[in-house]
Amino acid sequence: MEASQSTPIPVQWLNPIDAFIQYLKVEKNYSEHTLLQYQTQLKQAAEFLQHQAESWLKVQPEHIRSFSMQLKAKRLSSRTINLKLSCIRSLYKYLQALKMQRAAKNKQSVKPLNNPAEAIKGPKFEKPLPKNLDVDQMNQLLEIPPEDSLAIRDKAMMELMYSSGLRISELVNANLKDIKYKQAEIRVLGKGNKERIIPVGSKALSALNDWLKCRGEFAKPDEIALFLSKRKNRISIRQVRERMKQWGIKQGISAAIHPHKLRHSFASHILESSSDLRAVQELLGHSSLSATQVYTHLDFQHLARVYDKSHPRAKKLDSKK
């Protein structure tokens, strides 16, 4: 659904969106990309809903259902429709929290705000399992010859991502002081401005040391960023993606290489070796275990072996009895 430019959206619809986006930016520390996504989806919803109700507070479930049906009629993908409905639900959760805060401040008793999108389910769709590289492919990718400073930098970035399972945003936002070499760990700020400390492997530390020796070619005085571009600025997400894509081709990897694939490979390889889903959850910085399970694609035989070995009621009976 494309927002029409001919029908302006009234302020009573725009103001809550603007306040919500500001909240996500300041309180949740969401990325600019995510903020733009929320803003776009909510404005498109407001473009439709303004003809159904006076404001967000007057919207009813049947209005949201009508919105969803129109999206289906436009043959939008199930994923896109669910994204739009999810953004609307999040807006109402924010408005509900805001209402309760104001009531508590004024010592008033108020009824909870109705979330008209709560019970509206989007079309079902199967989430594709993220794919990882196997250990041999990772070794092939990371065998980068130190032919120049850019190659040394890129090797350090990829070694660190694979070593510690970083999100790409965590990689580009890393600063020099975040690496603790003696402790072999890195401090990162993840989603929602949540801090976590992650171990860094010896090969990644070695690659980082090599990078630090030539980092001065890229850094301005007093520069704090860990990784920099040739223009002597903090490297961007787009630049990291492009460099990794190029190295995948250059190193002869048949699968397309992108940052998230390194993060997933980290999670999969740790999980396959340890079977400790909770530990992987902590390393990845996931708020829920269900989010970590999306990263796994272990076959049933492996899971069955873990079950047989671990569950007290699954152990084989003693054949001597």
XYZ file of N, CA, C and O in Angstrom, residues 141-283:
572
model
N 37.039 -18.462 3.857
C 36.730 -17.040 3.759
C 37.764 -16.199 4.492
O 38.184 -15.140 4.002
N 38.195 -16.666 5.653
C 39.047 -15.849 6.518
C 40.542 -15.988 6.217
O 41.354 -15.308 6.840
N 40.898 -16.857 5.273
C 42.297 -16.968 4.866
C 42.630 -15.844 3.887
O 42.968 -16.076 2.723
N 42.556 -14.633 4.370
C 42.776 -13.455 3.526
C 44.248 -13.051 3.589
O 44.776 -12.780 4.682
N 44.930 -13.008 2.463
C 46.346 -12.613 2.482
C 46.477 -11.126 2.824
O 45.687 -10.301 2.347
N 47.461 -10.756 3.630
C 47.635 -9.355 4.036
C 48.283 -8.519 2.942
O 49.368 -7.945 3.105
N 47.609 -8.414 1.799
C 48.203 -7.766 0.636
C 48.235 -6.241 0.755
O 49.063 -5.583 0.133
N 47.326 -5.673 1.545
C 47.336 -4.226 1.778
C 46.555 -3.920 3.058
O 45.997 -4.823 3.692
N 46.512 -2.652 3.425
C 45.860 -2.260 4.680
C 44.365 -2.545 4.675
O 43.782 -2.879 5.710
N 43.719 -2.413 3.513
C 42.292 -2.697 3.432
C 42.002 -4.175 3.693
O 41.031 -4.521 4.377
N 42.842 -5.032 3.148
C 42.669 -6.464 3.375
C 42.859 -6.799 4.851
O 42.124 -7.617 5.419
N 43.836 -6.167 5.483
C 44.094 -6.387 6.906
C 42.895 -5.925 7.735
O 42.470 -6.595 8.681
N 42.351 -4.748 7.370
C 41.161 -4.233 8.080
C 39.978 -5.180 7.916
O 39.281 -5.523 8.883
N 39.735 -5.609 6.674
C 38.569 -6.443 6.407
C 38.680 -7.797 7.102
O 37.688 -8.332 7.614
N 39.879 -8.343 7.134
C 40.081 -9.611 7.840
C 39.779 -9.437 9.323
O 39.111 -10.281 9.943
N 40.228 -8.331 9.902
C 39.972 -8.070 11.318
C 38.475 -7.937 11.592
O 37.964 -8.449 12.588
N 37.763 -7.245 10.704
C 36.320 -7.083 10.887
C 35.607 -8.432 10.850
O 34.764 -8.728 11.702
N 35.946 -9.253 9.867
C 35.259 -10.533 9.723
C 35.647 -11.512 10.823
O 34.810 -12.271 11.312
N 36.920 -11.504 11.205
C 37.348 -12.365 12.321
C 36.598 -11.992 13.597
O 36.151 -12.865 14.352
N 36.436 -10.689 13.844
C 35.750 -10.243 15.055
C 34.268 -10.604 15.015
O 33.700 -11.057 16.012
N 33.636 -10.424 13.858
C 32.213 -10.760 13.746
C 31.984 -12.250 13.986
O 31.056 -12.639 14.700
N 32.828 -13.073 13.389
C 32.665 -14.515 13.544
C 33.080 -14.973 14.933
O 32.471 -15.867 15.523
N 34.100 -14.350 15.483
C 34.587 -14.729 16.802
C 33.569 -14.441 17.895
O 33.415 -15.222 18.835
N 32.862 -13.304 17.766
C 32.012 -12.836 18.868
C 30.535 -12.714 18.503
O 29.741 -12.284 19.334
N 30.169 -13.049 17.278
C 28.759 -13.036 16.896
C 28.131 -11.661 16.896
O 26.951 -11.507 17.229
N 28.894 -10.652 16.504
C 28.393 -9.278 16.558
C 27.338 -9.011 15.488
O 27.390 -9.565 14.399
N 26.386 -8.155 15.821
C 25.528 -7.557 14.805
C 26.379 -6.563 14.024
O 27.355 -6.012 14.540
N 25.970 -6.274 12.795
C 26.742 -5.328 11.997
C 26.752 -3.944 12.639
O 27.755 -3.238 12.602
N 25.638 -3.550 13.257
C 25.599 -2.247 13.932
C 26.570 -2.204 15.099
O 27.190 -1.170 15.374
N 26.726 -3.327 15.783
C 27.660 -3.398 16.904
C 29.102 -3.311 16.407
O 29.964 -2.733 17.075
N 29.359 -3.880 15.242
C 30.705 -3.827 14.671
C 31.085 -2.400 14.296
O 32.148 -1.907 14.686
N 30.220 -1.735 13.542
C 30.580 -0.391 13.057
C 30.588 0.633 14.184
O 31.286 1.659 14.093
N 29.854 0.385 15.253
C 29.829 1.324 16.382
C 30.900 1.038 17.423
O 31.014 1.780 18.407
N 31.675 -0.014 17.224
C 32.724 -0.354 18.189
C 33.813 0.716 18.205
O 34.198 1.251 17.160
N 34.314 1.007 19.410
C 35.399 1.967 19.592
C 36.646 1.259 20.110
O 36.575 0.134 20.610
N 37.758 1.944 19.999
C 39.029 1.358 20.433
C 38.975 0.882 21.878
O 39.462 -0.193 22.220
N 38.358 1.693 22.747
C 38.352 1.377 24.179
C 37.466 0.170 24.522
O 37.536 -0.356 25.631
N 36.640 -0.264 23.564
C 35.729 -1.377 23.837
C 36.439 -2.723 23.841
O 35.913 -3.696 24.383
N 37.609 -2.787 23.210
C 38.374 -4.037 23.177
C 39.293 -4.103 24.390
O 40.086 -3.201 24.630
N 39.173 -5.179 25.160
C 40.062 -5.436 26.295
C 40.942 -6.623 25.917
O 40.516 -7.774 25.958
N 42.188 -6.311 25.537
C 43.050 -7.355 24.983
C 43.506 -8.355 26.037
O 43.552 -9.560 25.780
N 43.838 -7.884 27.231
C 44.289 -8.804 28.281
C 43.172 -9.756 28.699
O 43.413 -10.931 28.973
N 41.968 -9.225 28.749
C 40.825 -10.055 29.132
C 40.248 -10.829 27.949
O 39.391 -11.694 28.130
N 40.703 -10.503 26.742
C 40.202 -11.137 25.511
C 38.688 -11.019 25.419
O 37.957 -12.010 25.288
N 38.202 -9.781 25.447
C 36.761 -9.552 25.388
C 36.458 -8.202 24.755
O 37.336 -7.340 24.642
N 35.211 -8.037 24.335
C 34.754 -6.780 23.761
C 33.442 -6.373 24.418
O 32.591 -7.215 24.707
N 33.299 -5.089 24.651
C 32.066 -4.530 25.205
C 31.263 -3.942 24.052
O 31.779 -3.157 23.265
N 29.999 -4.333 23.938
C 29.156 -3.811 22.863
C 27.837 -3.304 23.438
O 27.384 -3.755 24.493
N 27.240 -2.360 22.725
C 25.891 -1.898 23.033
C 24.962 -2.450 21.965
O 25.062 -2.086 20.801
N 24.077 -3.346 22.369
C 23.185 -3.990 21.427
C 21.861 -3.276 21.303
O 21.742 -2.085 21.615
N 20.849 -3.994 20.872
C 19.519 -3.422 20.705
C 18.992 -2.936 22.047
O 19.230 -3.552 23.085
N 18.269 -1.824 22.001
C 17.731 -1.265 23.231
C 18.791 -0.707 24.152
O 18.578 -0.554 25.350
N 19.981 -0.416 23.585
C 21.074 0.167 24.368
C 21.529 -0.754 25.490
O 21.996 -0.296 26.540
N 21.378 -2.069 25.297
C 21.784 -3.037 26.312
C 23.255 -3.411 26.120
O 23.674 -3.809 25.043
N 23.999 -3.293 27.195
C 25.433 -3.593 27.137
C 25.679 -5.062 27.441
O 25.020 -5.663 28.287
N 26.638 -5.653 26.720
C 27.065 -7.004 27.060
C 28.554 -7.144 26.770
O 29.108 -6.418 25.943
N 29.173 -8.064 27.469
C 30.596 -8.354 27.304
C 30.720 -9.720 26.638
O 30.129 -10.703 27.099
N 31.497 -9.787 25.553
C 31.609 -11.021 24.779
C 33.078 -11.420 24.639
O 33.934 -10.553 24.404
N 33.384 -12.694 24.772
C 34.761 -13.144 24.550
C 35.203 -12.912 23.103
O 34.384 -12.931 22.186
N 36.504 -12.696 22.937
C 37.097 -12.545 21.607
C 38.163 -13.620 21.457
O 39.042 -13.750 22.309
N 38.097 -14.381 20.386
C 39.035 -15.479 20.178
C 40.432 -15.017 19.817
O 40.650 -13.864 19.429
N 41.384 -15.923 19.918
C 42.791 -15.580 19.704
C 43.063 -15.145 18.255
O 43.847 -14.228 18.019
N 42.415 -15.793 17.289
C 42.650 -15.411 15.894
C 42.103 -14.018 15.616
O 42.700 -13.235 14.857
N 40.973 -13.684 16.241
C 40.416 -12.345 16.073
C 41.316 -11.304 16.740
O 41.540 -10.223 16.184
N 41.857 -11.628 17.903
C 42.766 -10.695 18.587
C 44.023 -10.464 17.757
O 44.521 -9.343 17.656
N 44.522 -11.534 17.144
C 45.710 -11.404 16.300
C 45.419 -10.518 15.088
O 46.224 -9.650 14.725
N 44.242 -10.725 14.469
C 43.856 -9.913 13.308
C 43.656 -8.451 13.712
O 44.004 -7.538 12.961
N 43.113 -8.225 14.898
C 42.922 -6.858 15.392
C 44.260 -6.177 15.636
O 44.447 -4.989 15.338
N 45.220 -6.914 16.184
C 46.560 -6.349 16.405
C 47.212 -5.955 15.079
O 47.854 -4.906 14.984
N 47.028 -6.784 14.066
C 47.566 -6.451 12.736
C 46.914 -5.177 12.198
O 47.576 -4.325 11.587
N 45.605 -5.048 12.417
C 44.874 -3.870 11.958
C 45.354 -2.612 12.689
O 45.536 -1.558 12.072
N 45.577 -2.711 13.983
C 45.995 -1.539 14.758
C 47.344 -0.995 14.290
O 47.615 0.198 14.413
N 48.171 -1.871 13.738
C 49.482 -1.430 13.256
C 49.374 -0.516 12.036
O 50.272 0.308 11.794
N 48.292 -0.681 11.256
C 48.142 0.165 10.061
C 46.926 1.084 10.147
O 46.622 1.801 9.191
N 46.229 1.053 11.279
C 45.024 1.885 11.442
C 45.340 3.370 11.315
O 44.496 4.164 10.884
N 46.561 3.762 11.656
C 46.939 5.168 11.577
C 46.818 5.748 10.180
O 46.654 6.965 10.024
N 46.888 4.898 9.165
C 46.722 5.370 7.782
C 45.298 5.878 7.534
O 45.055 6.675 6.639
N 44.344 5.405 8.328
C 42.933 5.720 8.129
C 42.397 6.712 9.166
O 41.321 7.277 8.961
N 43.113 6.883 10.274
C 42.542 7.607 11.410
C 42.981 9.061 11.486
O 44.145 9.388 11.272
N 42.019 9.918 11.799
C 42.326 11.303 12.133
C 42.812 11.345 13.579
O 42.605 10.398 14.345
N 43.454 12.445 13.991
C 43.881 12.557 15.387
C 42.680 12.421 16.328
O 41.601 12.956 16.057
N 42.879 11.715 17.401
C 41.844 11.535 18.433
C 40.634 10.749 17.954
O 39.578 10.792 18.591
N 40.756 10.024 16.861
C 39.648 9.196 16.370
C 39.411 8.027 17.328
O 40.348 7.345 17.735
N 38.145 7.794 17.706
C 37.840 6.732 18.678
C 37.298 5.466 18.015
O 37.290 4.404 18.646
N 36.832 5.557 16.765
C 36.226 4.398 16.108
C 37.256 3.297 15.896
O 38.421 3.559 15.566
N 36.828 2.057 16.061
C 37.726 0.928 15.858
C 38.013 0.712 14.378
O 39.163 0.550 13.975
N 36.975 0.751 13.556
C 37.141 0.501 12.128
C 36.784 1.750 11.325
O 35.764 2.396 11.569
N 37.646 2.061 10.340
C 37.508 3.300 9.571
C 37.562 3.019 8.078
O 38.110 2.004 7.637
N 37.007 3.947 7.317
C 37.055 3.855 5.869
C 38.275 4.607 5.337
O 38.974 5.287 6.095
N 38.496 4.499 4.039
C 39.624 5.210 3.431
C 39.472 6.721 3.560
O 40.447 7.455 3.486
N 38.234 7.189 3.725
C 37.986 8.623 3.872
C 38.200 9.118 5.303
O 37.880 10.243 5.643
N 38.718 8.230 6.144
C 39.035 8.555 7.535
C 37.796 8.883 8.361
O 37.833 9.701 9.276
N 36.708 8.194 8.012
C 35.487 8.259 8.804
C 35.177 6.876 9.346
O 35.680 5.874 8.833
N 34.335 6.819 10.381
C 33.874 5.529 10.879
C 33.253 4.758 9.716
O 32.448 5.299 8.961
N 33.616 3.509 9.573
C 33.109 2.723 8.452
C 31.598 2.565 8.578
O 31.058 2.492 9.682
N 30.908 2.520 7.450
C 29.452 2.448 7.447
C 28.988 1.007 7.264
O 29.736 0.129 6.812
N 27.733 0.777 7.602
C 27.132 -0.542 7.415
C 27.164 -0.936 5.939
O 27.489 -2.075 5.594
N 26.840 0.005 5.073
C 26.834 -0.283 3.637
C 28.217 -0.699 3.159
O 28.361 -1.637 2.361
N 29.268 -0.013 3.641
C 30.635 -0.345 3.222
C 31.040 -1.735 3.708
O 31.684 -2.486 2.970
N 30.653 -2.081 4.931
C 30.988 -3.411 5.451
C 30.311 -4.491 4.613
O 30.939 -5.491 4.245
N 29.050 -4.293 4.310
C 28.329 -5.281 3.507
C 28.972 -5.469 2.143
O 29.131 -6.597 1.660
N 29.347 -4.371 1.518
C 29.932 -4.445 0.188
C 31.292 -5.146 0.223
O 31.592 -5.983 -0.642
N 32.108 -4.830 1.228
C 33.438 -5.452 1.327
C 33.320 -6.963 1.583
O 34.054 -7.757 0.991
N 32.384 -7.347 2.427
C 32.221 -8.779 2.710
C 31.717 -9.519 1.480
O 32.132 -10.651 1.211
N 30.830 -8.900 0.751
C 30.337 -9.500 -0.486
C 31.487 -9.730 -1.462
O 31.602 -10.798 -2.079
N 32.364 -8.728 -1.591
C 33.505 -8.838 -2.494
C 34.454 -9.946 -2.058
O 34.953 -10.717 -2.896
N 34.697 -10.043 -0.746
C 35.614 -11.077 -0.262
C 35.036 -12.478 -0.448
O 35.773 -13.434 -0.708
N 33.733 -12.619 -0.322
C 33.121 -13.920 -0.568
C 33.389 -14.406 -1.979
O 33.726 -15.573 -2.208
N 33.264 -13.493 -2.932
C 33.529 -13.829 -4.334
C 35.014 -14.113 -4.542
O 35.398 -15.106 -5.184
N 35.849 -13.240 -3.982
C 37.295 -13.361 -4.181
C 37.858 -14.639 -3.562
O 38.790 -15.257 -4.116
N 37.277 -15.059 -2.440
C 37.768 -16.251 -1.743
C 37.107 -17.540 -2.254
O 37.371 -18.614 -1.724
N 36.269 -17.403 -3.274
C 35.691 -18.586 -3.902
C 34.594 -19.258 -3.113
O 34.379 -20.470 -3.246
N 33.860 -18.481 -2.295
C 32.745 -19.046 -1.535
C 31.509 -19.053 -2.435
O 31.124 -18.020 -2.977
N 30.881 -20.195 -2.582
C 29.738 -20.303 -3.486
C 28.521 -19.541 -2.962
O 27.744 -18.978 -3.742
N 28.348 -19.507 -1.643
C 27.207 -18.790 -1.062
C 27.522 -17.302 -0.958
O 28.680 -16.905 -0.801
N 26.475 -16.481 -1.045
C 26.657 -15.035 -0.883
C 27.056 -14.728 0.559
O 26.497 -15.290 1.502
N 28.015 -13.845 0.714
C 28.517 -13.501 2.045
C 27.965 -12.140 2.466
O 28.040 -11.165 1.725
N 27.390 -12.097 3.656
C 26.924 -10.839 4.239
C 27.125 -10.931 5.748
O 27.293 -12.033 6.302
N 27.125 -9.807 6.450
C 27.451 -9.806 7.881
C 26.599 -10.743 8.724
O 27.108 -11.420 9.620
N 25.286 -10.782 8.463
C 24.432 -11.617 9.300
C 24.774 -13.093 9.170
O 24.574 -13.870 10.112
N 25.316 -13.485 8.016
C 25.683 -14.887 7.827
C 26.843 -15.260 8.755
O 26.911 -16.388 9.251
N 27.751 -14.315 9.019
C 28.836 -14.577 9.951
C 28.306 -14.704 11.371
O 28.757 -15.558 12.145
N 27.342 -13.867 11.716
C 26.731 -13.936 13.054
C 25.989 -15.255 13.239
O 26.105 -15.902 14.287
N 25.276 -15.671 12.231
C 24.552 -16.935 12.333
C 25.510 -18.121 12.377
O 25.281 -19.089 13.102
N 26.594 -18.044 11.608
C 27.585 -19.123 11.627
C 28.202 -19.249 13.014
O 28.397 -20.360 13.525
N 28.489 -18.111 13.634
C 28.995 -18.110 15.014
C 28.021 -18.857 15.927
O 28.411 -19.747 16.694
N 26.738 -18.477 15.861
C 25.736 -19.078 16.735
C 25.592 -20.570 16.476
O 25.546 -21.383 17.408
N 25.549 -20.948 15.201
C 25.360 -22.352 14.849
C 26.540 -23.210 15.294
O 26.358 -24.296 15.844
N 27.762 -22.714 15.080
C 28.938 -23.512 15.421
C 29.103 -23.658 16.932
O 29.491 -24.725 17.420
N 28.794 -22.593 17.673
C 28.841 -22.689 19.135
C 27.778 -23.673 19.621
O 28.035 -24.521 20.488
N 26.591 -23.585 19.055
C 25.486 -24.429 19.498
C 25.735 -25.895 19.159
O 25.458 -26.792 19.958
N 26.271 -26.136 17.969
C 26.545 -27.514 17.571
C 27.596 -28.161 18.461
O 27.562 -29.369 18.702
N 28.516 -27.358 18.979
C 29.581 -27.893 19.824
C 29.160 -28.039 21.280
O 29.572 -28.968 21.969
N 28.337 -27.093 21.749
C 28.015 -27.061 23.179
C 26.602 -27.515 23.515
O 26.345 -27.954 24.633
N 25.673 -27.384 22.565
C 24.248 -27.660 22.798
C 23.665 -26.761 23.886
O 22.621 -27.075 24.461
N 24.324 -25.660 24.177
C 23.880 -24.755 25.243
C 23.172 -23.558 24.629
O 23.783 -22.524 24.342
N 21.870 -23.691 24.430
C 21.092 -22.635 23.791
C 21.065 -21.366 24.630
O 21.093 -20.252 24.112
N 21.021 -21.525 25.950
C 20.965 -20.361 26.839
C 22.248 -19.541 26.749
O 22.203 -18.303 26.742
N 23.382 -20.212 26.667
C 24.652 -19.491 26.549
C 24.715 -18.734 25.228
O 25.172 -17.588 25.180
N 24.249 -19.364 24.148
C 24.239 -18.695 22.843
C 23.314 -17.489 22.879
O 23.616 -16.442 22.296
N 22.201 -17.617 23.578
C 21.285 -16.486 23.735
C 21.998 -15.296 24.363
O 21.865 -14.155 23.908
N 22.763 -15.543 25.421
C 23.486 -14.469 26.097
C 24.551 -13.867 25.191
O 24.724 -12.641 25.143
N 25.262 -14.707 24.465
C 26.317 -14.216 23.583
C 25.751 -13.352 22.461
O 26.350 -12.347 22.067
